[in-house]
Amino acid sequence: MSTLVIVESPTKARTIRNYLPSGYRVEASMGHVRDLPQSASDIPTAVKAEKWAQLGVNVDADFEPVYVVPKDKKKIVTQLKDALKEADELILATDEDREGESISWHLYQLLKPKVPTKRMVFHEITQEAIKKALKNCRNIDEQLVRAQETRRILDRLVGYTLSPLLWKKIAWGLSAGRVQSVAVRLLVTKERQRRAFHEGTYWDLKAYLEKEKAPFTAQLVTLGGTKIANGSDFDPATGQIAAGRNVVLLKEEDAAALQERLTGKTWNVREVEERPVTRKPAPPFTTSTLQQESNRKLRLSARDTMRIAQNLYEQGYITYMRTDSVHLSDQAIAAARSCVESLYGKQYLSPQPRQYTTKSKGAQEAHEAIRPAGSTFRTPQETGLSGRELAVYDLIWKRTVASQMADSRQTQVSIQLQVEDAGFRASGKRIDFPGYLRAYVEGSDDPDAALEDQEVILPSLQVGDHPDCKNLEAIAHETQPPARYSEATLVKTLESEGIGRPSTYASIIGTIIDKGYAQLVNNALIPTFTAFAVTDLLEKHFPDVVDPSFTSKMEQTLDDIATGEAKWLPYLKEFYLGDKGLETLVKERENQIDATKARTVELENLAAKVRIGKYGPYIEVENGEGVVTASIPKDLTPADLDPKQVEVLLRQKTSGPDQLGRHPETGEPIYVKIGAYGPYVQLGDKTDENPKPKQASLPKGVTPETVTFDMAVGLLALPRTLGVHPETGGKIQASLGRFGPYIVHDQGKEGKDYRSLKAADNVLTVSLERALELLSEPKKGRNSSSSKSKAALRELGTHPDDDTPINIYDGPYGPYIKNGKTNVSLPEGQSVEDMTLEKALELLASKVSSGKPTRKSSKSTTAKSKSTTTKTKSTTKSTSKSTSKTSASSAKKSDAED
């Protein structure tokens, strides 16, 4: 008897194959095999004439979805059908969440098996788990499938109804989404708060004290019995002390006078308080808390975190990574406690096994928290993992083990000191027993270092003691605007508000960035002017769509549909076709929305108008002689655009750019300009004879105000030839590129070898000796053996058939995937960072099966391809999200979901 087992990805298939008896054949579906049409060309001919065809949902016939097999999945479906012909039994072993259930249902509908069919579920890929799952197969859960289908339809209705409106009124290519638009509004609201913020300034004193040669510090807290003002006492709308606050605001002269008055005076200890504090370990990871902590500790995006976790799960290292649950099985608790006892000792074990309760009402994805797989936990060192996979596994391992450790016992120490009429406070912390902190500190990479940071030891002081004051320092403080969202804080906010599903947060944040609604700068999500325009339009005309409470209620209804507490069809009818339904509102409001106003962003205290144009945002001002416009640089944020910045941008258009001087050799003027990509210097004027004058971007940290004439001359002279390599004779140059300053070694036929300059290096002065030193260092994250002539942009892994490497390289027409002699371009809209081994295998397989030529295609073929792409774009109504079928994990998430 032979059994066909179908999972989502080749990696998962390889891992499961190791635990199944002989006679079991495991194949991968590569994620979803059917979905709603993604483009006009996907719509079946039979329904193309229908008015609802572009939606892919027949809203006139009980919202019946139109499912199609995408072109890149047809070969896979054929292969699965062929494999099924040789099987006596079919087991659908996709993931245990709603998406996995849906994939199994679609497979069943497509394959139409005539042999017995079972549904197998498990939350970890270990021998024990697979054996147990084989004995406990079940049928497909139709209720879960219906819940997923309803969510998919709802997301399609929102995305494909609102996005075309944004194209008409603001700009082509924009998208709206059920959760995406709420998330963008959160970013915009925070940026508005920053824009409205008024800075406040206050001063205080810091004392450097000593008792029996033991130093400690104390902060001024009262003066004459009244509290000293700090940042929390200011009104952010005015920059002044908030009404009703009885505090003393110290200005610079006040602080200086008080400093002088207290110098040399006697200090007295008035009160010593010690308070015991017990801290408990955090629960094991859920999807959202893993994304948050990975972002804080490892600086990984939510998308990267989920991709790495997916790989760890499929290789059998961790349990299923899409879960709202903090529950641990008895097996996991025993494994964690065993780790604690063997690595840290019995005293670090919690007295009783800890079990955590899931607080989220909608928790439903999996039955257990994210933890190391198996009945015994491999330590990070035992896994053989490396790089980011090791870092994420280490995080999960530590968090899980720490959850079964003893409480941390600490003592908070507070000492009140008096000098004349000024009250000071010294605060300390003593760790009496570290407990779980020995293994894991939330938000810190190194538990041992974190323990030292947390412990602040004060000398032994008694009431009436007179410590010596060695120094008294006056310190200025400025209140800070509300912090922008990081990926971690945005995920936390979405989850706390009950918006969306944690399993979709990674794709939502990715879409927000990909669609140009936000830039990720220093781990902060900064909304763009386009985000402001879209949010303004939706707030004014479709407030429910961006209302967090409305979206949260919608999420609850979708969960109720999954449990049978709500009916899916009446809900969809009311939401879309009702008197206040989305379709009705769009028809009513479309003619009321003025496109010019929709493209205009109104900002407080700014006379200039900000408009969204074809080539990005720009400012527009009437100066009496007409309208003057100027592009807004991409790095200028909405919160930072003030009248002074507007004046600088417009002056360049009206008065011409600032001239630093004339080049010492050519005599041409050197200008400082500001363009869409930031400030730069330009040599000479743009004329018919000189249509492209030489330009050079200013290095990071250099502004138009600080750039000097000599620096400008040096920048325009780049690239600088430093000399030749003593071994190859190849030329070595220093220059400035898109990603900063670098050096390059021309190795002739072997290609060029690049190295980025370090922060302390200056591209204008770096020497040949320093360049040779940098070139001698190995490239980070690259393996020169992967390509004879150039390094791979990314190494994806090896082909399961022959273990040959699959890498991504940069080519003349953009990045491409290479395996042996087969090359295939990355699909349009697909980034190098988001490409996975599974998707690469799929693309390579499609290329081989189609018999298409490799990258050495003619220019005419390329042009034709581009033309076809353009034509498809013009007739396609795909909207809410860029199609993302990049892996088994992302392939399960819809293009317009959330």
PDB file of N, CA and C in Angstrom, residues 688-767:
ATOM      1  N   ASP A 688      22.384  72.814 -22.926  1.00  0.00           N
ATOM      2  CA  ASP A 688      22.229  71.884 -24.050  1.00  0.00           C
ATOM      3  C   ASP A 688      23.544  71.167 -24.336  1.00  0.00           C
ATOM      4  N   GLU A 689      24.653  71.889 -24.171  1.00  0.00           N
ATOM      5  CA  GLU A 689      25.965  71.287 -24.416  1.00  0.00           C
ATOM      6  C   GLU A 689      26.382  70.387 -23.248  1.00  0.00           C
ATOM      7  N   ASN A 690      25.874  70.679 -22.072  1.00  0.00           N
ATOM      8  CA  ASN A 690      26.231  69.911 -20.868  1.00  0.00           C
ATOM      9  C   ASN A 690      24.950  69.469 -20.146  1.00  0.00           C
ATOM     10  N   PRO A 691      24.206  68.526 -20.761  1.00  0.00           N
ATOM     11  CA  PRO A 691      22.904  68.162 -20.204  1.00  0.00           C
ATOM     12  C   PRO A 691      22.986  67.421 -18.869  1.00  0.00           C
ATOM     13  N   LYS A 692      24.131  66.814 -18.582  1.00  0.00           N
ATOM     14  CA  LYS A 692      24.277  66.057 -17.332  1.00  0.00           C
ATOM     15  C   LYS A 692      25.549  66.482 -16.599  1.00  0.00           C
ATOM     16  N   PRO A 693      25.495  67.663 -15.953  1.00  0.00           N
ATOM     17  CA  PRO A 693      26.678  68.097 -15.199  1.00  0.00           C
ATOM     18  C   PRO A 693      26.989  67.131 -14.069  1.00  0.00           C
ATOM     19  N   LYS A 694      28.255  67.035 -13.710  1.00  0.00           N
ATOM     20  CA  LYS A 694      28.675  66.080 -12.682  1.00  0.00           C
ATOM     21  C   LYS A 694      28.072  66.459 -11.336  1.00  0.00           C
ATOM     22  N   GLN A 695      27.598  65.437 -10.633  1.00  0.00           N
ATOM     23  CA  GLN A 695      26.972  65.632  -9.318  1.00  0.00           C
ATOM     24  C   GLN A 695      27.528  64.621  -8.338  1.00  0.00           C
ATOM     25  N   ALA A 696      27.459  64.958  -7.055  1.00  0.00           N
ATOM     26  CA  ALA A 696      27.901  64.036  -5.993  1.00  0.00           C
ATOM     27  C   ALA A 696      27.049  64.282  -4.754  1.00  0.00           C
ATOM     28  N   SER A 697      26.498  63.215  -4.217  1.00  0.00           N
ATOM     29  CA  SER A 697      25.693  63.324  -3.001  1.00  0.00           C
ATOM     30  C   SER A 697      26.568  63.696  -1.823  1.00  0.00           C
ATOM     31  N   LEU A 698      25.980  64.390  -0.859  1.00  0.00           N
ATOM     32  CA  LEU A 698      26.713  64.706   0.364  1.00  0.00           C
ATOM     33  C   LEU A 698      26.769  63.465   1.242  1.00  0.00           C
ATOM     34  N   PRO A 699      27.913  63.211   1.875  1.00  0.00           N
ATOM     35  CA  PRO A 699      28.014  62.044   2.757  1.00  0.00           C
ATOM     36  C   PRO A 699      27.044  62.159   3.936  1.00  0.00           C
ATOM     37  N   LYS A 700      26.760  61.043   4.555  1.00  0.00           N
ATOM     38  CA  LYS A 700      25.876  61.014   5.708  1.00  0.00           C
ATOM     39  C   LYS A 700      26.412  61.921   6.801  1.00  0.00           C
ATOM     40  N   GLY A 701      25.547  62.745   7.350  1.00  0.00           N
ATOM     41  CA  GLY A 701      25.941  63.658   8.421  1.00  0.00           C
ATOM     42  C   GLY A 701      26.362  65.031   7.940  1.00  0.00           C
ATOM     43  N   VAL A 702      26.573  65.187   6.634  1.00  0.00           N
ATOM     44  CA  VAL A 702      26.954  66.489   6.075  1.00  0.00           C
ATOM     45  C   VAL A 702      25.712  67.154   5.503  1.00  0.00           C
ATOM     46  N   THR A 703      25.459  68.392   5.859  1.00  0.00           N
ATOM     47  CA  THR A 703      24.280  69.130   5.410  1.00  0.00           C
ATOM     48  C   THR A 703      24.697  70.246   4.467  1.00  0.00           C
ATOM     49  N   PRO A 704      23.730  70.840   3.737  1.00  0.00           N
ATOM     50  CA  PRO A 704      24.078  71.970   2.861  1.00  0.00           C
ATOM     51  C   PRO A 704      24.728  73.125   3.617  1.00  0.00           C
ATOM     52  N   GLU A 705      24.395  73.232   4.906  1.00  0.00           N
ATOM     53  CA  GLU A 705      24.965  74.321   5.711  1.00  0.00           C
ATOM     54  C   GLU A 705      26.402  74.042   6.127  1.00  0.00           C
ATOM     55  N   THR A 706      26.771  72.754   6.241  1.00  0.00           N
ATOM     56  CA  THR A 706      28.110  72.424   6.760  1.00  0.00           C
ATOM     57  C   THR A 706      29.101  72.003   5.685  1.00  0.00           C
ATOM     58  N   VAL A 707      28.630  71.760   4.452  1.00  0.00           N
ATOM     59  CA  VAL A 707      29.559  71.358   3.410  1.00  0.00           C
ATOM     60  C   VAL A 707      30.484  72.530   3.067  1.00  0.00           C
ATOM     61  N   THR A 708      31.778  72.241   2.912  1.00  0.00           N
ATOM     62  CA  THR A 708      32.755  73.291   2.593  1.00  0.00           C
ATOM     63  C   THR A 708      33.141  73.214   1.122  1.00  0.00           C
ATOM     64  N   PHE A 709      33.795  74.268   0.653  1.00  0.00           N
ATOM     65  CA  PHE A 709      34.231  74.312  -0.733  1.00  0.00           C
ATOM     66  C   PHE A 709      35.224  73.182  -1.029  1.00  0.00           C
ATOM     67  N   ASP A 710      36.210  72.993  -0.138  1.00  0.00           N
ATOM     68  CA  ASP A 710      37.215  71.948  -0.353  1.00  0.00           C
ATOM     69  C   ASP A 710      36.569  70.566  -0.367  1.00  0.00           C
ATOM     70  N   MET A 711      35.582  70.356   0.506  1.00  0.00           N
ATOM     71  CA  MET A 711      34.889  69.067   0.536  1.00  0.00           C
ATOM     72  C   MET A 711      34.144  68.840  -0.769  1.00  0.00           C
ATOM     73  N   ALA A 712      33.506  69.885  -1.261  1.00  0.00           N
ATOM     74  CA  ALA A 712      32.757  69.771  -2.515  1.00  0.00           C
ATOM     75  C   ALA A 712      33.685  69.418  -3.666  1.00  0.00           C
ATOM     76  N   VAL A 713      34.853  70.077  -3.736  1.00  0.00           N
ATOM     77  CA  VAL A 713      35.832  69.769  -4.792  1.00  0.00           C
ATOM     78  C   VAL A 713      36.260  68.309  -4.700  1.00  0.00           C
ATOM     79  N   GLY A 714      36.483  67.847  -3.474  1.00  0.00           N
ATOM     80  CA  GLY A 714      36.879  66.457  -3.277  1.00  0.00           C
ATOM     81  C   GLY A 714      35.789  65.479  -3.685  1.00  0.00           C
ATOM     82  N   LEU A 715      34.554  65.779  -3.342  1.00  0.00           N
ATOM     83  CA  LEU A 715      33.433  64.898  -3.693  1.00  0.00           C
ATOM     84  C   LEU A 715      33.267  64.807  -5.203  1.00  0.00           C
ATOM     85  N   LEU A 716      33.431  65.943  -5.892  1.00  0.00           N
ATOM     86  CA  LEU A 716      33.266  65.955  -7.343  1.00  0.00           C
ATOM     87  C   LEU A 716      34.424  65.264  -8.052  1.00  0.00           C
ATOM     88  N   ALA A 717      35.531  65.055  -7.316  1.00  0.00           N
ATOM     89  CA  ALA A 717      36.689  64.377  -7.901  1.00  0.00           C
ATOM     90  C   ALA A 717      36.578  62.856  -7.774  1.00  0.00           C
ATOM     91  N   LEU A 718      35.582  62.393  -7.044  1.00  0.00           N
ATOM     92  CA  LEU A 718      35.415  60.945  -6.868  1.00  0.00           C
ATOM     93  C   LEU A 718      34.998  60.308  -8.186  1.00  0.00           C
ATOM     94  N   PRO A 719      35.399  59.069  -8.481  1.00  0.00           N
ATOM     95  CA  PRO A 719      36.216  58.214  -7.604  1.00  0.00           C
ATOM     96  C   PRO A 719      37.687  58.614  -7.592  1.00  0.00           C
ATOM     97  N   ARG A 720      38.333  58.453  -6.404  1.00  0.00           N
ATOM     98  CA  ARG A 720      39.757  58.727  -6.242  1.00  0.00           C
ATOM     99  C   ARG A 720      40.544  57.448  -6.494  1.00  0.00           C
ATOM    100  N   THR A 721      41.571  57.534  -7.312  1.00  0.00           N
ATOM    101  CA  THR A 721      42.459  56.385  -7.502  1.00  0.00           C
ATOM    102  C   THR A 721      43.526  56.425  -6.419  1.00  0.00           C
ATOM    103  N   LEU A 722      43.565  55.345  -5.608  1.00  0.00           N
ATOM    104  CA  LEU A 722      44.496  55.300  -4.474  1.00  0.00           C
ATOM    105  C   LEU A 722      45.827  54.665  -4.855  1.00  0.00           C
ATOM    106  N   GLY A 723      45.806  53.818  -5.891  1.00  0.00           N
ATOM    107  CA  GLY A 723      47.023  53.124  -6.304  1.00  0.00           C
ATOM    108  C   GLY A 723      46.663  51.781  -6.885  1.00  0.00           C
ATOM    109  N   VAL A 724      47.642  50.861  -6.896  1.00  0.00           N
ATOM    110  CA  VAL A 724      47.393  49.524  -7.438  1.00  0.00           C
ATOM    111  C   VAL A 724      47.631  48.490  -6.358  1.00  0.00           C
ATOM    112  N   HIS A 725      46.951  47.342  -6.524  1.00  0.00           N
ATOM    113  CA  HIS A 725      47.099  46.251  -5.564  1.00  0.00           C
ATOM    114  C   HIS A 725      48.456  45.583  -5.795  1.00  0.00           C
ATOM    115  N   PRO A 726      49.238  45.365  -4.724  1.00  0.00           N
ATOM    116  CA  PRO A 726      50.591  44.821  -4.904  1.00  0.00           C
ATOM    117  C   PRO A 726      50.603  43.398  -5.467  1.00  0.00           C
ATOM    118  N   GLU A 727      49.505  42.653  -5.322  1.00  0.00           N
ATOM    119  CA  GLU A 727      49.489  41.269  -5.806  1.00  0.00           C
ATOM    120  C   GLU A 727      48.908  41.145  -7.205  1.00  0.00           C
ATOM    121  N   THR A 728      47.840  41.904  -7.487  1.00  0.00           N
ATOM    122  CA  THR A 728      47.166  41.765  -8.781  1.00  0.00           C
ATOM    123  C   THR A 728      47.521  42.864  -9.766  1.00  0.00           C
ATOM    124  N   GLY A 729      48.045  43.968  -9.268  1.00  0.00           N
ATOM    125  CA  GLY A 729      48.310  45.102 -10.134  1.00  0.00           C
ATOM    126  C   GLY A 729      47.049  45.846 -10.519  1.00  0.00           C
ATOM    127  N   GLY A 730      45.904  45.420  -9.927  1.00  0.00           N
ATOM    128  CA  GLY A 730      44.630  46.049 -10.243  1.00  0.00           C
ATOM    129  C   GLY A 730      44.450  47.391  -9.543  1.00  0.00           C
ATOM    130  N   LYS A 731      43.728  48.280 -10.201  1.00  0.00           N
ATOM    131  CA  LYS A 731      43.507  49.619  -9.676  1.00  0.00           C
ATOM    132  C   LYS A 731      42.589  49.588  -8.458  1.00  0.00           C
ATOM    133  N   ILE A 732      42.886  50.397  -7.447  1.00  0.00           N
ATOM    134  CA  ILE A 732      42.062  50.520  -6.247  1.00  0.00           C
ATOM    135  C   ILE A 732      41.567  51.964  -6.165  1.00  0.00           C
ATOM    136  N   GLN A 733      40.238  52.102  -6.037  1.00  0.00           N
ATOM    137  CA  GLN A 733      39.651  53.438  -5.976  1.00  0.00           C
ATOM    138  C   GLN A 733      38.748  53.581  -4.747  1.00  0.00           C
ATOM    139  N   ALA A 734      38.533  54.826  -4.335  1.00  0.00           N
ATOM    140  CA  ALA A 734      37.588  55.156  -3.266  1.00  0.00           C
ATOM    141  C   ALA A 734      36.482  56.004  -3.879  1.00  0.00           C
ATOM    142  N   SER A 735      35.245  55.739  -3.482  1.00  0.00           N
ATOM    143  CA  SER A 735      34.140  56.504  -4.045  1.00  0.00           C
ATOM    144  C   SER A 735      32.957  56.489  -3.079  1.00  0.00           C
ATOM    145  N   LEU A 736      31.905  57.168  -3.516  1.00  0.00           N
ATOM    146  CA  LEU A 736      30.688  57.280  -2.709  1.00  0.00           C
ATOM    147  C   LEU A 736      29.537  56.733  -3.525  1.00  0.00           C
ATOM    148  N   GLY A 737      28.801  55.769  -2.961  1.00  0.00           N
ATOM    149  CA  GLY A 737      27.706  55.144  -3.681  1.00  0.00           C
ATOM    150  C   GLY A 737      26.393  55.254  -2.950  1.00  0.00           C
ATOM    151  N   ARG A 738      25.419  54.518  -3.465  1.00  0.00           N
ATOM    152  CA  ARG A 738      24.065  54.553  -2.916  1.00  0.00           C
ATOM    153  C   ARG A 738      24.024  54.152  -1.440  1.00  0.00           C
ATOM    154  N   PHE A 739      24.921  53.213  -1.068  1.00  0.00           N
ATOM    155  CA  PHE A 739      24.917  52.715   0.298  1.00  0.00           C
ATOM    156  C   PHE A 739      26.051  53.295   1.134  1.00  0.00           C
ATOM    157  N   GLY A 740      26.648  54.395   0.661  1.00  0.00           N
ATOM    158  CA  GLY A 740      27.687  55.050   1.440  1.00  0.00           C
ATOM    159  C   GLY A 740      29.056  54.947   0.783  1.00  0.00           C
ATOM    160  N   PRO A 741      30.105  55.396   1.486  1.00  0.00           N
ATOM    161  CA  PRO A 741      31.458  55.383   0.928  1.00  0.00           C
ATOM    162  C   PRO A 741      32.030  53.964   0.848  1.00  0.00           C
ATOM    163  N   TYR A 742      32.856  53.722  -0.164  1.00  0.00           N
ATOM    164  CA  TYR A 742      33.400  52.378  -0.347  1.00  0.00           C
ATOM    165  C   TYR A 742      34.732  52.453  -1.081  1.00  0.00           C
ATOM    166  N   ILE A 743      35.443  51.317  -1.099  1.00  0.00           N
ATOM    167  CA  ILE A 743      36.621  51.165  -1.945  1.00  0.00           C
ATOM    168  C   ILE A 743      36.364  49.986  -2.868  1.00  0.00           C
ATOM    169  N   VAL A 744      36.996  50.012  -4.039  1.00  0.00           N
ATOM    170  CA  VAL A 744      36.786  48.944  -5.009  1.00  0.00           C
ATOM    171  C   VAL A 744      38.126  48.561  -5.627  1.00  0.00           C
ATOM    172  N   HIS A 745      38.330  47.268  -5.725  1.00  0.00           N
ATOM    173  CA  HIS A 745      39.552  46.711  -6.316  1.00  0.00           C
ATOM    174  C   HIS A 745      39.184  46.073  -7.647  1.00  0.00           C
ATOM    175  N   ASP A 746      39.693  46.613  -8.742  1.00  0.00           N
ATOM    176  CA  ASP A 746      39.418  46.087 -10.075  1.00  0.00           C
ATOM    177  C   ASP A 746      40.330  44.885 -10.323  1.00  0.00           C
ATOM    178  N   GLN A 747      39.731  43.687 -10.365  1.00  0.00           N
ATOM    179  CA  GLN A 747      40.508  42.456 -10.530  1.00  0.00           C
ATOM    180  C   GLN A 747      40.486  41.933 -11.959  1.00  0.00           C
ATOM    181  N   GLY A 748      40.124  42.796 -12.899  1.00  0.00           N
ATOM    182  CA  GLY A 748      40.108  42.390 -14.293  1.00  0.00           C
ATOM    183  C   GLY A 748      39.020  41.369 -14.578  1.00  0.00           C
ATOM    184  N   LYS A 749      39.401  40.212 -15.151  1.00  0.00           N
ATOM    185  CA  LYS A 749      38.426  39.189 -15.509  1.00  0.00           C
ATOM    186  C   LYS A 749      37.725  38.613 -14.287  1.00  0.00           C
ATOM    187  N   GLU A 750      38.358  38.712 -13.140  1.00  0.00           N
ATOM    188  CA  GLU A 750      37.761  38.172 -11.915  1.00  0.00           C
ATOM    189  C   GLU A 750      36.680  39.086 -11.351  1.00  0.00           C
ATOM    190  N   GLY A 751      36.478  40.236 -11.947  1.00  0.00           N
ATOM    191  CA  GLY A 751      35.450  41.150 -11.472  1.00  0.00           C
ATOM    192  C   GLY A 751      35.993  42.179 -10.499  1.00  0.00           C
ATOM    193  N   LYS A 752      35.096  42.858  -9.826  1.00  0.00           N
ATOM    194  CA  LYS A 752      35.485  43.910  -8.891  1.00  0.00           C
ATOM    195  C   LYS A 752      35.159  43.487  -7.463  1.00  0.00           C
ATOM    196  N   ASP A 753      36.069  43.832  -6.567  1.00  0.00           N
ATOM    197  CA  ASP A 753      35.917  43.478  -5.151  1.00  0.00           C
ATOM    198  C   ASP A 753      35.655  44.767  -4.370  1.00  0.00           C
ATOM    199  N   TYR A 754      34.482  44.830  -3.690  1.00  0.00           N
ATOM    200  CA  TYR A 754      34.077  46.045  -2.987  1.00  0.00           C
ATOM    201  C   TYR A 754      34.177  45.857  -1.475  1.00  0.00           C
ATOM    202  N   ARG A 755      34.455  46.961  -0.759  1.00  0.00           N
ATOM    203  CA  ARG A 755      34.378  46.980   0.696  1.00  0.00           C
ATOM    204  C   ARG A 755      33.827  48.345   1.133  1.00  0.00           C
ATOM    205  N   SER A 756      32.911  48.328   2.058  1.00  0.00           N
ATOM    206  CA  SER A 756      32.399  49.587   2.604  1.00  0.00           C
ATOM    207  C   SER A 756      33.427  50.181   3.558  1.00  0.00           C
ATOM    208  N   LEU A 757      33.518  51.500   3.556  1.00  0.00           N
ATOM    209  CA  LEU A 757      34.397  52.167   4.512  1.00  0.00           C
ATOM    210  C   LEU A 757      33.745  52.179   5.889  1.00  0.00           C
ATOM    211  N   LYS A 758      34.558  52.154   6.906  1.00  0.00           N
ATOM    212  CA  LYS A 758      34.056  52.195   8.278  1.00  0.00           C
ATOM    213  C   LYS A 758      33.694  53.634   8.649  1.00  0.00           C
ATOM    214  N   ALA A 759      33.031  53.780   9.806  1.00  0.00           N
ATOM    215  CA  ALA A 759      32.571  55.109  10.229  1.00  0.00           C
ATOM    216  C   ALA A 759      33.738  56.080  10.412  1.00  0.00           C
ATOM    217  N   ALA A 760      34.882  55.559  10.855  1.00  0.00           N
ATOM    218  CA  ALA A 760      36.024  56.448  11.113  1.00  0.00           C
ATOM    219  C   ALA A 760      36.789  56.814   9.845  1.00  0.00           C
ATOM    220  N   ASP A 761      36.511  56.133   8.740  1.00  0.00           N
ATOM    221  CA  ASP A 761      37.223  56.409   7.489  1.00  0.00           C
ATOM    222  C   ASP A 761      36.585  57.578   6.743  1.00  0.00           C
ATOM    223  N   ASN A 762      37.421  58.324   6.037  1.00  0.00           N
ATOM    224  CA  ASN A 762      36.954  59.447   5.229  1.00  0.00           C
ATOM    225  C   ASN A 762      37.249  59.127   3.765  1.00  0.00           C
ATOM    226  N   VAL A 763      36.200  59.111   2.944  1.00  0.00           N
ATOM    227  CA  VAL A 763      36.358  58.748   1.540  1.00  0.00           C
ATOM    228  C   VAL A 763      37.300  59.708   0.813  1.00  0.00           C
ATOM    229  N   LEU A 764      37.432  60.937   1.326  1.00  0.00           N
ATOM    230  CA  LEU A 764      38.272  61.936   0.660  1.00  0.00           C
ATOM    231  C   LEU A 764      39.739  61.833   1.064  1.00  0.00           C
ATOM    232  N   THR A 765      40.015  61.108   2.160  1.00  0.00           N
ATOM    233  CA  THR A 765      41.401  61.048   2.639  1.00  0.00           C
ATOM    234  C   THR A 765      41.912  59.627   2.852  1.00  0.00           C
ATOM    235  N   VAL A 766      41.074  58.624   2.685  1.00  0.00           N
ATOM    236  CA  VAL A 766      41.493  57.249   2.962  1.00  0.00           C
ATOM    237  C   VAL A 766      42.713  56.889   2.106  1.00  0.00           C
ATOM    238  N   SER A 767      43.657  56.183   2.717  1.00  0.00           N
ATOM    239  CA  SER A 767      44.917  55.888   2.046  1.00  0.00           C
ATOM    240  C   SER A 767      44.896  54.506   1.394  1.00  0.00           C
TER     241      SER A 767
END
